[in-house]
Short mmCIF file of C-alpha atoms and ligand atoms in Angstrom, two decimals:
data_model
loop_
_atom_site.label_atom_id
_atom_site.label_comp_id
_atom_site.label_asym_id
_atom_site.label_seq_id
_atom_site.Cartn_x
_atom_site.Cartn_y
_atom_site.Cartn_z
CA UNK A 1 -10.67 125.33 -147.76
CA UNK A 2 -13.09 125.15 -150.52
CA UNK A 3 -14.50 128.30 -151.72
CA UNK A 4 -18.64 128.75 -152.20
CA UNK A 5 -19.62 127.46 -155.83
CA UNK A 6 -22.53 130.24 -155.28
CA UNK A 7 -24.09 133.05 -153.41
CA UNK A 8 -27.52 133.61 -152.30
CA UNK A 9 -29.10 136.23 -150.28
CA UNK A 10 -29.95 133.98 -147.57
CA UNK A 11 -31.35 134.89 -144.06
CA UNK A 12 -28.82 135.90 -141.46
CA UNK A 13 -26.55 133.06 -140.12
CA UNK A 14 -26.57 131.60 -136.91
CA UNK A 15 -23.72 130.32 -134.89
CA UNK A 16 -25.06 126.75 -133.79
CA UNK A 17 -22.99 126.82 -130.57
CA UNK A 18 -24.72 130.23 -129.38
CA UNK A 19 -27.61 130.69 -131.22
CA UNK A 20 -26.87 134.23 -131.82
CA UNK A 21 -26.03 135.61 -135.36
CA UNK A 22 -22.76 134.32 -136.34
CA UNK A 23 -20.25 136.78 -136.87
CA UNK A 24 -19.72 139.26 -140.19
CA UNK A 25 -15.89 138.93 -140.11
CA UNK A 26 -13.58 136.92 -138.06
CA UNK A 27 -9.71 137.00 -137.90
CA UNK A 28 -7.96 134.17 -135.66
CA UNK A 29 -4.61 134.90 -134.60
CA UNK A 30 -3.59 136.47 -137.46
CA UNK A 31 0.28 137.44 -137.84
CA UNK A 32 1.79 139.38 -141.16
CA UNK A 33 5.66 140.36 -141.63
CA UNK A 34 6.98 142.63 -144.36
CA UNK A 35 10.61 141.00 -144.72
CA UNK A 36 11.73 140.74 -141.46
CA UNK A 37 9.45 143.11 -139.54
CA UNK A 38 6.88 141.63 -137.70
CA UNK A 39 3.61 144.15 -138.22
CA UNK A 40 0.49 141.89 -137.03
CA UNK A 41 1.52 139.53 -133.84
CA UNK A 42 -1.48 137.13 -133.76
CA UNK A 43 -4.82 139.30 -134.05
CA UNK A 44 -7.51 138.00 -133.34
CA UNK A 45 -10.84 139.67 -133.48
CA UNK A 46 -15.13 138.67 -134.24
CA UNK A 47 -17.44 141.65 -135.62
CA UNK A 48 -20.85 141.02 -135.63
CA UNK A 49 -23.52 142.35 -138.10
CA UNK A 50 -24.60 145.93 -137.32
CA UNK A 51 -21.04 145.97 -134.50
CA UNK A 52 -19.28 149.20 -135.01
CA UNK A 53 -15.89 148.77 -133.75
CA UNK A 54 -13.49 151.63 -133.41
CA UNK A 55 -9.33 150.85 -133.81
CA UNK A 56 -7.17 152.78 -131.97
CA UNK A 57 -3.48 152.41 -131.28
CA UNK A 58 0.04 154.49 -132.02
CA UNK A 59 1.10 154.97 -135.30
CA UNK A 60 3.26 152.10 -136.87
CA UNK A 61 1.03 149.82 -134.50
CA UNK A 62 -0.55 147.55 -137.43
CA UNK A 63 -4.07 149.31 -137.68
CA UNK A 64 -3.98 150.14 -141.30
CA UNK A 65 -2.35 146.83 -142.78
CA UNK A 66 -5.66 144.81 -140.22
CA UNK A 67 -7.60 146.84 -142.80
CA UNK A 68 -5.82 145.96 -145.49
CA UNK A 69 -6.02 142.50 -144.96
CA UNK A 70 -9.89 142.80 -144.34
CA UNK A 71 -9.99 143.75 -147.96
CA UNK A 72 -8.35 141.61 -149.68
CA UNK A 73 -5.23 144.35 -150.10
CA UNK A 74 -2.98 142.10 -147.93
CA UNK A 75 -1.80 138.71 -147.57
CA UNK A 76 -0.91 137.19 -143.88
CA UNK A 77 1.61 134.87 -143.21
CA UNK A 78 -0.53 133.09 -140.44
CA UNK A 79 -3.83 132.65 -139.15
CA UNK A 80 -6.98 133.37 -141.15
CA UNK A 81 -9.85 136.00 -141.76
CA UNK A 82 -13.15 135.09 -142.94
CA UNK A 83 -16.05 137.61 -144.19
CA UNK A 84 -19.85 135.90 -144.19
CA UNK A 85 -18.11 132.78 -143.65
CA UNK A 86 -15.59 132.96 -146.64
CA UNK A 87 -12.09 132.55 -146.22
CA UNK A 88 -10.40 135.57 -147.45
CA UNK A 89 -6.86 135.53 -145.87
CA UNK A 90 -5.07 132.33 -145.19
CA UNK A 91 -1.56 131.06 -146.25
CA UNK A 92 -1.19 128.29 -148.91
CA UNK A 93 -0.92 125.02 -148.72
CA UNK A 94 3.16 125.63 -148.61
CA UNK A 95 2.73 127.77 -145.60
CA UNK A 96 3.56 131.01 -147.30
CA UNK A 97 1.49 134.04 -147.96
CA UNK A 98 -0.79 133.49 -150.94
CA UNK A 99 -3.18 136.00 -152.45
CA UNK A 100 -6.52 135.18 -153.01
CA UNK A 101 -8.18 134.02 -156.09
CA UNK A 102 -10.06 136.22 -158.52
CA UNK A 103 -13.42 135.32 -157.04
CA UNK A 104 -13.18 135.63 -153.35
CA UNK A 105 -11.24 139.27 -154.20
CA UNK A 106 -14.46 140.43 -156.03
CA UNK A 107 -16.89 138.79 -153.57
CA UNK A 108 -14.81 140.67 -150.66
CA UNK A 109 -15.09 144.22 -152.80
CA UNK A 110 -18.80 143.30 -153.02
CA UNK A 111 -19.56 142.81 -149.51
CA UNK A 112 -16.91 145.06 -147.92
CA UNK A 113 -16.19 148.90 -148.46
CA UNK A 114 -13.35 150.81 -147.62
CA UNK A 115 -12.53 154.36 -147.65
CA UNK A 116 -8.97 155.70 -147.08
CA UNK A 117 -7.23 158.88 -145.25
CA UNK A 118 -7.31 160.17 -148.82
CA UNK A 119 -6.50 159.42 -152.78
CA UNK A 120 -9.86 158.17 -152.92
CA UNK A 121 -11.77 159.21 -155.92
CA UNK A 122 -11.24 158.94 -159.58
CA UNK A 123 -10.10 162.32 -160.76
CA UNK A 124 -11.30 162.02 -164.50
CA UNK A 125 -14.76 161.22 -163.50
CA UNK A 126 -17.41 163.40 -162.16
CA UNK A 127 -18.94 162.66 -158.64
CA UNK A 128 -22.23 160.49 -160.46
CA UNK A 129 -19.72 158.53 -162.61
CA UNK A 130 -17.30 158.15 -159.53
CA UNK A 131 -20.59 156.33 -157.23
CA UNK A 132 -22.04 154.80 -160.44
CA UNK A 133 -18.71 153.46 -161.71
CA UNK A 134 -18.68 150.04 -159.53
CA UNK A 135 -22.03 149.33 -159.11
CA UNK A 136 -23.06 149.31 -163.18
CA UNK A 137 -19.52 147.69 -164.21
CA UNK A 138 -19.25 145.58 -161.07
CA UNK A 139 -22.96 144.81 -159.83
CA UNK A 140 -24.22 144.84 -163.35
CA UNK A 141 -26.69 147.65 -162.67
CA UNK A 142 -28.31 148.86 -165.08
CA UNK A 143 -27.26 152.91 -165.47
CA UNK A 144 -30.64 154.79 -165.04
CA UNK A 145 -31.07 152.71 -161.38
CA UNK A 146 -27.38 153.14 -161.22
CA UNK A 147 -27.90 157.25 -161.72
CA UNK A 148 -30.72 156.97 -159.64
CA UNK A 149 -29.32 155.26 -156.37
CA UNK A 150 -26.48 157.82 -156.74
CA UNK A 151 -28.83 160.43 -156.72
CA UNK A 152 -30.06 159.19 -153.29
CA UNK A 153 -26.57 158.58 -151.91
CA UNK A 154 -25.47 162.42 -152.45
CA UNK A 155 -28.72 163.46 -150.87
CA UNK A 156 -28.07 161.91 -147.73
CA UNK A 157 -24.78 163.47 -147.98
CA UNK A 158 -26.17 166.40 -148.18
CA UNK A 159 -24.15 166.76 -151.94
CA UNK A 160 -26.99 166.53 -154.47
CA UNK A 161 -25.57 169.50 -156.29
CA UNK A 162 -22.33 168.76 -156.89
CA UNK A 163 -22.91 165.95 -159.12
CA UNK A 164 -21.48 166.95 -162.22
CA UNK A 165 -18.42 168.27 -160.62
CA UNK A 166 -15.42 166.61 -160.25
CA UNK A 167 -12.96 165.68 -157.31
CA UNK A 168 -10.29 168.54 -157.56
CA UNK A 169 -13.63 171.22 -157.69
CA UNK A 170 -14.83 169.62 -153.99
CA UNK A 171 -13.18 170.40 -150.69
CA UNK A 172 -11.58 167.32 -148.76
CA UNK A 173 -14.56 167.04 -146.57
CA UNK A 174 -16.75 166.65 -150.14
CA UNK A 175 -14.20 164.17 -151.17
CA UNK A 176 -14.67 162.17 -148.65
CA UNK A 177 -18.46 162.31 -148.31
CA UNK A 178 -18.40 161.32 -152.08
CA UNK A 179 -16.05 158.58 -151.66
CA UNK A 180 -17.90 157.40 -148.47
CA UNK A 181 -21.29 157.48 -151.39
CA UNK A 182 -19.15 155.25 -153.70
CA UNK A 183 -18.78 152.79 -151.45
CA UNK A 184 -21.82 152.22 -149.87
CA UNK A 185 -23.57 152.75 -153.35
CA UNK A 186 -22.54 149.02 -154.16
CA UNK A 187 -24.75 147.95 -150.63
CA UNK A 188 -21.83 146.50 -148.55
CA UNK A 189 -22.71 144.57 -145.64
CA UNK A 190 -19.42 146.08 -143.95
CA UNK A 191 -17.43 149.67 -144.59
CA UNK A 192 -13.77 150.17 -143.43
CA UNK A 193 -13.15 153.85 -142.80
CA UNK A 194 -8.81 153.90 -141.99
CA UNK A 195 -8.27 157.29 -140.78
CA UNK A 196 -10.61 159.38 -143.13
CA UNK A 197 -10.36 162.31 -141.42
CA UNK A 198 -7.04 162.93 -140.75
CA UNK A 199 -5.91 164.37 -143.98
CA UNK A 200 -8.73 167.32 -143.93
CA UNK A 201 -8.25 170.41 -142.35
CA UNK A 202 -10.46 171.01 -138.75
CA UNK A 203 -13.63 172.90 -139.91
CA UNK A 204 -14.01 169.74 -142.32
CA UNK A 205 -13.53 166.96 -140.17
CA UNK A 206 -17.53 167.10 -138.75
CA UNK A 207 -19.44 167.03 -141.53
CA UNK A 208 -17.71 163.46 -142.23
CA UNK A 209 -17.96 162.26 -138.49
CA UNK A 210 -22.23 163.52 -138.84
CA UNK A 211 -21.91 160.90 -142.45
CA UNK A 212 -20.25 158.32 -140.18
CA UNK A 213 -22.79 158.81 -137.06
CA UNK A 214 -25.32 158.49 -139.26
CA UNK A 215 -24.29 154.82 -140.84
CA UNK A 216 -23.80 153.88 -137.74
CA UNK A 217 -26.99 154.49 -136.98
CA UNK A 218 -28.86 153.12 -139.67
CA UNK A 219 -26.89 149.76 -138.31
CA UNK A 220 -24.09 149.57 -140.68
CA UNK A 221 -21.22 147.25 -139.63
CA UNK A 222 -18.28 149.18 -139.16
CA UNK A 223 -14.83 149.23 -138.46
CA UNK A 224 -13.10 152.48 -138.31
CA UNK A 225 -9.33 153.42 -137.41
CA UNK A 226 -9.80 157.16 -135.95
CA UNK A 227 -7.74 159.30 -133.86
CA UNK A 228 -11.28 161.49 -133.02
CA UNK A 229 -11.81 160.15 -129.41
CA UNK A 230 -14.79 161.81 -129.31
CA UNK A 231 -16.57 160.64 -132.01
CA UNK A 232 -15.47 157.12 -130.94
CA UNK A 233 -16.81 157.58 -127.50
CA UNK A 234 -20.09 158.37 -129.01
CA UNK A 235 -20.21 155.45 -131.94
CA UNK A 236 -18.14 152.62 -130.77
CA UNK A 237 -19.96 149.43 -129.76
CA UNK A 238 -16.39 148.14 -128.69
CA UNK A 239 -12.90 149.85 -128.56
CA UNK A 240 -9.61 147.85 -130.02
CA UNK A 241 -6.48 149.29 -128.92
CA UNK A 242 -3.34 147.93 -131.04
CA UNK A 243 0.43 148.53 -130.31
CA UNK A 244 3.22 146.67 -131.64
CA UNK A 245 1.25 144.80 -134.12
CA UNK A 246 -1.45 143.40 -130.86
CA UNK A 247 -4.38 143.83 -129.68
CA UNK A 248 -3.47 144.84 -126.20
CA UNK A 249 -6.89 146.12 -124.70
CA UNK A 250 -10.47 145.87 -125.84
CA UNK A 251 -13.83 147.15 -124.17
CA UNK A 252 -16.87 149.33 -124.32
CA UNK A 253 -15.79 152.84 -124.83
CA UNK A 254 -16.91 153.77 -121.45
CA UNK A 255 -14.17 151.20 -119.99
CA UNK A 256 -11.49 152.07 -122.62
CA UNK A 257 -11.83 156.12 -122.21
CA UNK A 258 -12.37 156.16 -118.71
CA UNK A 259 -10.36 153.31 -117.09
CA UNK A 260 -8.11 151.62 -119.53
CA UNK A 261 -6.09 149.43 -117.46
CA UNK A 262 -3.03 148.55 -120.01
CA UNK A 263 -0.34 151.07 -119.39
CA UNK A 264 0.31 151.83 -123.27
CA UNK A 265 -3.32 152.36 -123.81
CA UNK A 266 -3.30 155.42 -121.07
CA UNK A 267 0.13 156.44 -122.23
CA UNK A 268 -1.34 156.73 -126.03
CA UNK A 269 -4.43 158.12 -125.05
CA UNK A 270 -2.77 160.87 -123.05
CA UNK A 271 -0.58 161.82 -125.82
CA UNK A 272 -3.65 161.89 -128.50
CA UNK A 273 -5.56 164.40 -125.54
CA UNK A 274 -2.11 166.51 -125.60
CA UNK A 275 -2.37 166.81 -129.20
CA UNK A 276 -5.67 167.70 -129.12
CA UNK A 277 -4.70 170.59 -127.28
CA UNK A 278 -1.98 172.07 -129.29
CA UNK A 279 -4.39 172.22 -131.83
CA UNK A 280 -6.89 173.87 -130.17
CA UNK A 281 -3.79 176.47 -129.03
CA UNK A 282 -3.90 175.67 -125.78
CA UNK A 283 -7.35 176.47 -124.97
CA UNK A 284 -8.50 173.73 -123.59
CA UNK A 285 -5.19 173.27 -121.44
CA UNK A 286 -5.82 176.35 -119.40
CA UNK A 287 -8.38 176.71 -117.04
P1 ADP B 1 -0.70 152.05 -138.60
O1 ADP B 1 -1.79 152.14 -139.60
O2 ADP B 1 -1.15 151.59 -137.25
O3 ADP B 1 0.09 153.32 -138.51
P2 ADP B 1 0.53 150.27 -140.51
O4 ADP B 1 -0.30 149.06 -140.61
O5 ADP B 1 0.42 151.28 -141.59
O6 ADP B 1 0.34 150.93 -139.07
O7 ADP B 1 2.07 149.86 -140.46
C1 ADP B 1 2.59 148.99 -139.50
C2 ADP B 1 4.08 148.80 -139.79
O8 ADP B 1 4.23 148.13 -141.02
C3 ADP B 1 4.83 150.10 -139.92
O9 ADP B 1 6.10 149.92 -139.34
C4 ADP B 1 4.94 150.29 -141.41
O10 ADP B 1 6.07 151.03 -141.74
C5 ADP B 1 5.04 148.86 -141.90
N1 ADP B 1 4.51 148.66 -143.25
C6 ADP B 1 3.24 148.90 -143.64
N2 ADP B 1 3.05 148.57 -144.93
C7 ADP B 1 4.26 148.12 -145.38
C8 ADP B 1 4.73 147.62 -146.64
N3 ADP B 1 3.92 147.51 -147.70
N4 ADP B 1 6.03 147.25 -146.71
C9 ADP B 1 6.85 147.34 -145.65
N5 ADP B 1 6.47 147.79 -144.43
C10 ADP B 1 5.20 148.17 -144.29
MG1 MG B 2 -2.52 153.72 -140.70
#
């Protein structure tokens, strides 16, 4: 497959077979192995511009390396995955995993964000050079609209004043709020959130869901790996559940919540409600 010679902000695509807007990322049956164990078993998945899809699934179950792969971090040994049309992930010619070239891997940065359970920030760099880091060296912007954009970013995340401080003087919830800034402060037409909250203690966890809620709001395309049922009730345009390295359920978050048919989506999603309620010390378990 050829890859574009150049890029142009054109008007939203159109599928021609549906006339609605053609999808922002596709992956058809996509399979990956590391060695001999077999992590992705034939995804295959469309998300639309604006979509916000939540993954769910077990641990082990392939979420995280689906994200990977959506960013350029993984190859696949089948199958491919395409972002605004570009293929991203495909094998070679030879039928082996191949990395991408130079130039899809910085289109794919450009267009797609991703912000990880945690590690995310530069420690040496304050919070303004951590957001205006990509966009000046990457985007070629110049540093006063750079600064400026930044500015904005932290506002909405309600984090103007901790601009000149850096990562290890911010709680995780900060961290994450700046490192959800940094991402969308090179304008991504899609952000990958794998897990963000997971790493932060409780009290932390809302003020990145309200950042989240938010985007999702202001009609960001998202796909985000979560364990918060809640929050996914309330953002999810369409539930994924994975196991075993498939997609073994998918539906409206009414559907999946409430009457999730596959019998390894209600076992998982009674074990994540258990959870729930050792943390909360049994509380919520009694009466
Ligand atoms: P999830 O995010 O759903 O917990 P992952 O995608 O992280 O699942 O992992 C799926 C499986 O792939 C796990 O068994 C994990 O140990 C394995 N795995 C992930 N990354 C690698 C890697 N780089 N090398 C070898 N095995 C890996
Ligand atoms: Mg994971």
């Amino acid at each position: 497959m050829g890859e574009p010679q150049f890029r142009i902000d054109a008007p939203e695509s159109v599928d021609a077979r549906t006339g609605s807007p053609a999808p922002l990322i596709t992956v058809r049956d996509v399979w990956k192995r590391f060695g001999t164990l077999e992590v992705l078993r034939g995804l295959t998945l469309d998300v639309d511009p604006g979509e916000v899809v939540v993954v769910i699934g077990p641990s082990g179950s392939g979420k995280t390396t689906l994200l990977r792969i959506l960013n350029c971090l993984e190859t696949v040994n089948a199958g491919t995955v395409t972002i605004k049309g570009i293929p991203v992930a495909a094998p070679g010619a030879d039928g082996r995993p191949q990395r991408p070239n130079d130039r899809t891997i910085r289109t794919v940065r450009l267009e797609v964000g991703m912000v990880f359970q945690r590690f995310n920030l530069f420690p040496h760099l304050t919070v303004l050079e951590n957001i205006t880091m990509a966009p000046v060296h990457v985007r070629r912007l110049d540093p006063a609209t750079g600064r400026a954009r930044a500015t904005e970013l932290l506002q909405r995340m309600g984090l103007v004043e901790k601009a000149a401080a850096y990562p290890h003087q911010l709680s995780g919830g900060q961290q994450q709020r700046v490192a959800i800034a940094r991402a969308l402060a090179m304008q991504p037409e899609a952000m990958l959130f794998d897990e963000v909250t997971s790493a932060l203690d409780p009290e932390l966890v809302g003020e990145v869901l309200t950042v989240m809620r938010q985007l999702a709001e202001d009609g960001m395309t998202m796909v985000i790996v979560t364990h918060e049922m809640q929050f996914a009730r309330e953002v999810a345009d369409r539930v994924i559940v994975m196991d075993q390295g498939r997609i073994i359920e998918v539906g409206d978050p009414q559907t999946i919540f409430r009457a999730p048919t596959h019998p390894r989506t209600v076992e998982f999603l009674h074990r994540i409600l258990m959870e729930g309620r050792e943390a909360d010390g049994g509380r919520l378990a009694k009466p």
